[in-house]
mmCIF file of C-alpha atoms in Angstrom:
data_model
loop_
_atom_site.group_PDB
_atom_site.id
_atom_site.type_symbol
_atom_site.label_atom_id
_atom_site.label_comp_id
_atom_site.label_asym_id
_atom_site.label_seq_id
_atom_site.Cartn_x
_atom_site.Cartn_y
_atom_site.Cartn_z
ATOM 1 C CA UNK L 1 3.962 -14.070 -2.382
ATOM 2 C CA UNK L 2 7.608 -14.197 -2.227
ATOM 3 C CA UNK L 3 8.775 -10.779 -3.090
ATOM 4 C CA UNK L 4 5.393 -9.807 -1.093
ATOM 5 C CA UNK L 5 7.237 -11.305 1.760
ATOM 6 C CA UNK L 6 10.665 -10.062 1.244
ATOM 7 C CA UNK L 7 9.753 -6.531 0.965
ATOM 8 C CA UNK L 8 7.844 -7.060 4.188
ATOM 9 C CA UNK L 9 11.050 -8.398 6.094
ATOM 10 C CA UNK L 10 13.020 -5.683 4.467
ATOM 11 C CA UNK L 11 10.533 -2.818 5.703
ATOM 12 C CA UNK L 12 11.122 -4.687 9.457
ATOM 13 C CA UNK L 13 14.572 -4.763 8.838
ATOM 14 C CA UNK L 14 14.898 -0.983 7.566
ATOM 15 C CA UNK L 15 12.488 -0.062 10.282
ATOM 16 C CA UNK L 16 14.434 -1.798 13.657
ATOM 17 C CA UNK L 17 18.118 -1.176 12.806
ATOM 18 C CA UNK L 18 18.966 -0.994 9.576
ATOM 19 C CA UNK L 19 22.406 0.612 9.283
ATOM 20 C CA UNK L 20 20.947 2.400 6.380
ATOM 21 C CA UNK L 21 17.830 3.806 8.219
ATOM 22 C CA UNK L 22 16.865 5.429 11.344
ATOM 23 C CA UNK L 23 14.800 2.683 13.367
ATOM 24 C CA UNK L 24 10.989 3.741 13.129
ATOM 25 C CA UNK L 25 9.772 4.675 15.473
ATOM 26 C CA UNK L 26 12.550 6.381 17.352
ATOM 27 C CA UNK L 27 14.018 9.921 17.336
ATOM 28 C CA UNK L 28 14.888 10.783 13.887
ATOM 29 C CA UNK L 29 16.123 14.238 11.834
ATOM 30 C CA UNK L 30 13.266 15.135 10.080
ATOM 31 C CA UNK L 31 15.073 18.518 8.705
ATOM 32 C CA UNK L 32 18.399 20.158 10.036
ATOM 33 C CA UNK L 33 17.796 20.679 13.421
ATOM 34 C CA UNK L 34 14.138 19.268 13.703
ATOM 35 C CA UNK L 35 13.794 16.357 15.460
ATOM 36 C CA UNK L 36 10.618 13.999 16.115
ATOM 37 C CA UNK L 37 9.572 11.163 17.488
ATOM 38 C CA UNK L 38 6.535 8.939 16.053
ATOM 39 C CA UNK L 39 4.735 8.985 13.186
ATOM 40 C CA UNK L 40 5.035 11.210 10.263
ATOM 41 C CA UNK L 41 3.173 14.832 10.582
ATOM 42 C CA UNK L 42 0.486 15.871 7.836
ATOM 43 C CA UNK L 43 3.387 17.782 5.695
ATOM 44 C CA UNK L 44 5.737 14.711 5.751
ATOM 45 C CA UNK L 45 3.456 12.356 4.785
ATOM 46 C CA UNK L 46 2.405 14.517 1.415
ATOM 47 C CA UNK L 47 6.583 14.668 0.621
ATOM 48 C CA UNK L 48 6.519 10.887 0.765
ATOM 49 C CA UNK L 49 3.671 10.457 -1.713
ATOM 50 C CA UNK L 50 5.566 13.244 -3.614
ATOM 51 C CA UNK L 51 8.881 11.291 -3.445
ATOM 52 C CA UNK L 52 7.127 7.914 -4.073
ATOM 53 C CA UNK L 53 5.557 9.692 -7.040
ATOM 54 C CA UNK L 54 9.027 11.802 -8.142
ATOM 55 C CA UNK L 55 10.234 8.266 -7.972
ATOM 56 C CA UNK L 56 8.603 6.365 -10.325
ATOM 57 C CA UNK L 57 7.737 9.581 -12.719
ATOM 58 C CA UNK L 58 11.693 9.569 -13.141
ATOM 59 C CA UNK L 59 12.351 5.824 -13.747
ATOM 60 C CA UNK L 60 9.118 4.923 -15.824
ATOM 61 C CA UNK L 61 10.515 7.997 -17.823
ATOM 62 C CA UNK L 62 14.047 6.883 -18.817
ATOM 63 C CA UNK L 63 12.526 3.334 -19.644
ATOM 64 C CA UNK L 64 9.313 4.458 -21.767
ATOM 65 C CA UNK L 65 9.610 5.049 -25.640
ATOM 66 C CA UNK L 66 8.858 8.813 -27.463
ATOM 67 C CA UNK L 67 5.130 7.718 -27.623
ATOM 68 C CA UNK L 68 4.942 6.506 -23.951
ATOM 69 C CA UNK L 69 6.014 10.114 -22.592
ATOM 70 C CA UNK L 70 2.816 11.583 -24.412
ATOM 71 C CA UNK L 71 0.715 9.585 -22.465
ATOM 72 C CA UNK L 72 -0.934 12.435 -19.769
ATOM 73 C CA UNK L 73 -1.228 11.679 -16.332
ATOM 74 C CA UNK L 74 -2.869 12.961 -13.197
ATOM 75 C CA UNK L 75 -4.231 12.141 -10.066
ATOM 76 C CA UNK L 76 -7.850 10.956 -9.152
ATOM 77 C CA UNK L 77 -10.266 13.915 -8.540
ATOM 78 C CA UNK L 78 -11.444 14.700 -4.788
ATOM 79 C CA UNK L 79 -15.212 14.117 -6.381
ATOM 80 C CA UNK L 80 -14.552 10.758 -7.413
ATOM 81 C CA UNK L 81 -12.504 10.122 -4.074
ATOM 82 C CA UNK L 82 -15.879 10.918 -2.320
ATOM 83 C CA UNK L 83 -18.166 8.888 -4.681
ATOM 84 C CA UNK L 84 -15.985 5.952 -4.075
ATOM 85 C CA UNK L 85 -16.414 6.362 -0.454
ATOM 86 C CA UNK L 86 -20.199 6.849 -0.705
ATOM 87 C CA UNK L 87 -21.070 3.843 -2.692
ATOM 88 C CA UNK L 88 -18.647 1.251 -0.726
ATOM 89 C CA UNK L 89 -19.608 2.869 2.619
ATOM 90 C CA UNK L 90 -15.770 2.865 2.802
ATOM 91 C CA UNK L 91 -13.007 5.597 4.242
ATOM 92 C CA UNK L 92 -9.582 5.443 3.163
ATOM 93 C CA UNK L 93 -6.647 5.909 4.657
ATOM 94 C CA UNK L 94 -5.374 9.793 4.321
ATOM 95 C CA UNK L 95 -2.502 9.117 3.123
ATOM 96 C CA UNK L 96 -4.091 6.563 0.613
ATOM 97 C CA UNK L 97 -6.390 9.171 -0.438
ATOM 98 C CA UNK L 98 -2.884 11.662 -1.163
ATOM 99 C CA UNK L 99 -1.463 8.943 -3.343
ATOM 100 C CA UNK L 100 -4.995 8.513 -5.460
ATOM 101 C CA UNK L 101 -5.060 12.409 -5.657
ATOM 102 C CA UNK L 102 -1.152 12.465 -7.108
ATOM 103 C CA UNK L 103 -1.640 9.583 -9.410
ATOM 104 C CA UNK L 104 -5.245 6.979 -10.438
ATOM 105 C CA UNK L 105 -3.154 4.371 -10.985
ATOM 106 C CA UNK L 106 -0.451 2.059 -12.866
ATOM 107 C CA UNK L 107 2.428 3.867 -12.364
ATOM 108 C CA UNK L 108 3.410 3.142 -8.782
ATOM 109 C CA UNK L 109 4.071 -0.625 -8.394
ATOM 110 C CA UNK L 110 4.444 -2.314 -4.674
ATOM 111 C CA UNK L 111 7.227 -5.124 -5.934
ATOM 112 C CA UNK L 112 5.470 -6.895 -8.517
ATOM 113 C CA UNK L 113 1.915 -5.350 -7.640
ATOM 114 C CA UNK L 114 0.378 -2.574 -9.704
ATOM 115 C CA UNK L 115 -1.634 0.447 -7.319
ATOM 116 C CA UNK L 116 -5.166 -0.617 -8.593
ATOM 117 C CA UNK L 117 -7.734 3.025 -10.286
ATOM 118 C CA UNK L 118 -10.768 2.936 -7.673
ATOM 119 C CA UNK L 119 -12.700 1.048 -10.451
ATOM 120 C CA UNK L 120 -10.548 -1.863 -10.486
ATOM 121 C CA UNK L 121 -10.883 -1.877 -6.399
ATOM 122 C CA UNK L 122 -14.477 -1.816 -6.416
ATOM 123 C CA UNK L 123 -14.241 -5.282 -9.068
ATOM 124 C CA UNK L 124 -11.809 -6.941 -6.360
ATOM 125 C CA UNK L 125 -13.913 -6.183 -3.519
ATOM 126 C CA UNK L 126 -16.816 -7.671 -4.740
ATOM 127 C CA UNK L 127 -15.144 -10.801 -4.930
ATOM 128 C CA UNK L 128 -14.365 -10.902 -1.250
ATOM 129 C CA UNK L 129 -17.301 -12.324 0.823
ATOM 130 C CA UNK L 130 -18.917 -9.966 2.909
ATOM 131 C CA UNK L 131 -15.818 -9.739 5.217
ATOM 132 C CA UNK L 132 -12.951 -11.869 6.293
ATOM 133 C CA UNK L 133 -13.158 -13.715 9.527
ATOM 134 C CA UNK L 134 -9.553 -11.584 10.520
ATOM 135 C CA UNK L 135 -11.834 -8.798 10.280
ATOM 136 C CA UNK L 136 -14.610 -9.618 12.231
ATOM 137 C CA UNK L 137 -15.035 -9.603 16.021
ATOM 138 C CA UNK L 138 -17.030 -12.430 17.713
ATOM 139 C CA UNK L 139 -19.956 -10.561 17.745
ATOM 140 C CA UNK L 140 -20.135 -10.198 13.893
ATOM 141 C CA UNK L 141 -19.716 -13.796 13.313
ATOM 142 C CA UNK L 142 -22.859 -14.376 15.765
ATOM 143 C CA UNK L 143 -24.981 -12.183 14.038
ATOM 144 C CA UNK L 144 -24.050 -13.499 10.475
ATOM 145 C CA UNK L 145 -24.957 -16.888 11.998
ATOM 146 C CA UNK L 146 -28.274 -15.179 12.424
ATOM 147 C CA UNK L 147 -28.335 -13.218 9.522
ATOM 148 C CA UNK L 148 -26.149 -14.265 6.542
ATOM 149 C CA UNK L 149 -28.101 -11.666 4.154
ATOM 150 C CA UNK L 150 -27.088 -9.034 6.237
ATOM 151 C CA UNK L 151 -23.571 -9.253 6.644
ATOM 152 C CA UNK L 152 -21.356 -5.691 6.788
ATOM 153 C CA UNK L 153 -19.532 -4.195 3.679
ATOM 154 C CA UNK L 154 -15.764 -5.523 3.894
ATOM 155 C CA UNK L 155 -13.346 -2.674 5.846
ATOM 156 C CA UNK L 156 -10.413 -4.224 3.303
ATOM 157 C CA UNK L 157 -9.405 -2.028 0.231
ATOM 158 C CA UNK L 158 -7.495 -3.846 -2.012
ATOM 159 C CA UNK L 159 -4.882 -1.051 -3.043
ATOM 160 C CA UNK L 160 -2.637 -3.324 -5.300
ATOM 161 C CA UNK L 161 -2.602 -5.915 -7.764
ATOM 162 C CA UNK L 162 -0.380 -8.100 -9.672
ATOM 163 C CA UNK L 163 -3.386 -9.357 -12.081
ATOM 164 C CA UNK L 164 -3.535 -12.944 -10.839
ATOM 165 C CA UNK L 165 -4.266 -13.526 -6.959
ATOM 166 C CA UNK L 166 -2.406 -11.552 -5.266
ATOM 167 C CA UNK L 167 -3.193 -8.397 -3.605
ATOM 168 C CA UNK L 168 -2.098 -5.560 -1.016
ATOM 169 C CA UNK L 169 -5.069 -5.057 0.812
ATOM 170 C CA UNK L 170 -5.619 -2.324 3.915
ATOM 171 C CA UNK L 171 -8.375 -2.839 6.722
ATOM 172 C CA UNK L 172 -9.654 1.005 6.727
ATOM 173 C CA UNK L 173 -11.126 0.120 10.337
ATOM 174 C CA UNK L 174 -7.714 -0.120 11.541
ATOM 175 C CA UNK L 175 -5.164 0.886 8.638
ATOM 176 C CA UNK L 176 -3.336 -2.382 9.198
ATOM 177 C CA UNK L 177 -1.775 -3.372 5.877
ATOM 178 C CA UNK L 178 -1.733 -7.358 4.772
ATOM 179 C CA UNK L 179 -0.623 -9.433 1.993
ATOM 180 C CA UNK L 180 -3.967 -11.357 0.227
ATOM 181 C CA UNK L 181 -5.103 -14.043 -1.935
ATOM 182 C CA UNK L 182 -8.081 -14.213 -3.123
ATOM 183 C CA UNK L 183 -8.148 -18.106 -2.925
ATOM 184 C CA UNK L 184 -6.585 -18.172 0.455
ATOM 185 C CA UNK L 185 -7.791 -14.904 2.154
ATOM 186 C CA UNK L 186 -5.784 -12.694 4.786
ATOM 187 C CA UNK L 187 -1.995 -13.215 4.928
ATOM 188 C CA UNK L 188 0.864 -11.713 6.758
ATOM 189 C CA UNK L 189 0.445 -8.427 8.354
ATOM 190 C CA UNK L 190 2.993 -5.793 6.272
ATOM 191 C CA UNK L 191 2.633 -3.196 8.553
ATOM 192 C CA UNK L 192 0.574 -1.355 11.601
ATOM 193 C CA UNK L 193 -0.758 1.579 9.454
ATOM 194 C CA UNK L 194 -0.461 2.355 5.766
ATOM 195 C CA UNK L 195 0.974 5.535 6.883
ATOM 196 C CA UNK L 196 3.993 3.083 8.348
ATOM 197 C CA UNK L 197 4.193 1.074 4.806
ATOM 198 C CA UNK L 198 4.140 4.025 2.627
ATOM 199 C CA UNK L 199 6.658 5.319 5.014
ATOM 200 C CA UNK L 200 8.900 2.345 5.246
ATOM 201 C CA UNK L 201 8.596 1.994 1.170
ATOM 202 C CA UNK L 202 9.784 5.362 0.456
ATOM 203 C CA UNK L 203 12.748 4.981 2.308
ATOM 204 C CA UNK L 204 13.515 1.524 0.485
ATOM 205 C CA UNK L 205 12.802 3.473 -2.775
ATOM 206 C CA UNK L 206 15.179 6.105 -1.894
ATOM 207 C CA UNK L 207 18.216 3.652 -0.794
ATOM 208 C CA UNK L 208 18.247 2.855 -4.229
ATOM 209 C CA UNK L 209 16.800 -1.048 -3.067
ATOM 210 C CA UNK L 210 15.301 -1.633 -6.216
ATOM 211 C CA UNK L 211 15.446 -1.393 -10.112
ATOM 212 C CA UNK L 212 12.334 -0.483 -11.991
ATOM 213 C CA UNK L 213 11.584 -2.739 -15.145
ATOM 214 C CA UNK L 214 9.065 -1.234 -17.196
ATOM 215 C CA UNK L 215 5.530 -3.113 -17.361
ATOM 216 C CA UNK L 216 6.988 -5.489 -14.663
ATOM 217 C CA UNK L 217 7.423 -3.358 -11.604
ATOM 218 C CA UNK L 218 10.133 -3.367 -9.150
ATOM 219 C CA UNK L 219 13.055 -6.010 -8.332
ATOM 220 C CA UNK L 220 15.204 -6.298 -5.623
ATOM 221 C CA UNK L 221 18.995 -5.242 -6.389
ATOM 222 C CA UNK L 222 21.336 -7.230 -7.022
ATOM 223 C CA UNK L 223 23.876 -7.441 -4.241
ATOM 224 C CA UNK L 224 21.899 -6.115 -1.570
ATOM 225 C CA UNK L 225 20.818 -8.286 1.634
ATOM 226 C CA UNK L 226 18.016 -7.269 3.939
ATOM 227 C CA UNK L 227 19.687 -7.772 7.328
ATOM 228 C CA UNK L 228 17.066 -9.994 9.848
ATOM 229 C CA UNK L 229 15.851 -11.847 6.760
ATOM 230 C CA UNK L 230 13.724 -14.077 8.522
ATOM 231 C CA UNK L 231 11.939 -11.285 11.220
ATOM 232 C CA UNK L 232 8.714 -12.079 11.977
ATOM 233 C CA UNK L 233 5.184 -10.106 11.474
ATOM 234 C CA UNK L 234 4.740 -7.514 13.780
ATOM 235 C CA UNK L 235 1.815 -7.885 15.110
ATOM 236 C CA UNK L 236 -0.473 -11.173 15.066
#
């Protein structure tokens, strides 16, 4: 989970003072002359899936052969989007939903973990049990006590993967974002919304933070520190 962890501190660190960011959260120039305050607005969050996607389109481009390039790509279609939902009994995130429609997966990497197609998801999730006890209130947990057969679909989407253990997961109840193992369930919390980490990665994308490697994802740059290395989750 290292680099898991490190791009976590670095989103805190980007987000509460970076001298290369704004602080989230606070006032920032959205365009010339536009300010807000808060989250991002419908519009901006489609032009950070398209940068995250512009992103990766350009670097997996200059490091893929002649053949590679001929590969086609596109985005999930809505109908699937809404199958998916259907069976799990599951709603994703919006802006999750925006990524899936720009790209089904494998080309956008979170550090070392691949964005999983809806098929793969659907595999992982049936390996968690029911649901996590981080995801439960005390109410749940009675009623499995009474009823273990009847326990509620899981509210975590496993949204990235780096083929072993490890996992991105977001609770769609709340949008929270967490690091996850699938031997040692719920980790850190990454960040308050997905909106937020999507957010927070795009930025780190476009302050040139990391070098893509081809079939390996992304690194860290050499040279650059995350100021507030050890911050702490926000949020317990």
């Amino acid at each position: 989970r290292n680099l898991a962890l490190h791009t976590f501190n670095a989103l805190n660190a980007h987000a509460n003072g970076s001298p290369d960011m704004p602080p989230h959260g606070h006032v920032e120039v959205a365009e010339e002359g536009n300010r807000r305050r808060g989250g991002m607005t419908p519009a901006e969050m489609r032009q950070c899936v398209e940068d995250i996607v512009a992103w990766f389109e350009r670097h997996a481009e200059a490091a893929s052969s002649a053949e590679e390039k001929e590969t086609p790509s596109g985005g999930t279609p809505e109908a699937e989007l809404r199958r998916f939902a259907r069976d799990e009994r599951l709603v994703l995130p919006l802006a999750l939903e925006t990524l899936y429609a720009r790209v089904r997966a494998g080309l956008v990497w979170f550090d070392e973990k691949q964005l999983v197609s809806l098929e793969q998801a659907s595999k992982l999730r049936a390996e968690f049990d029911g649901t996590t006890p981080a995801t439960r209130s005390v109410a749940d947990a009675k009623d499995d006590d009474d009823d273990h057969h009847h326990k509620p679909p899981s509210r975590l989407y496993p949204f990235a993967s780096d083929d072993e253990e490890s996992l991105l997961v977001v609770d769609c109840a709340t949008e929270a974002v967490y690091d996850y193992d699938l031997a040692d369930g719920l980790g850190v919390k990454l960040a308050e919304s997905f909106t937020d980490y999507l957010e927070q990665f795009r930025n780190l994308l476009l302050a040139d933070h990391y070098e893509y490697l081809d079939g390996m994802g992304l690194v860290e740059k050499v040279g650059i520190s995350v100021a507030g290395g050890g911050a702490a989750p926000r949020g317990k």
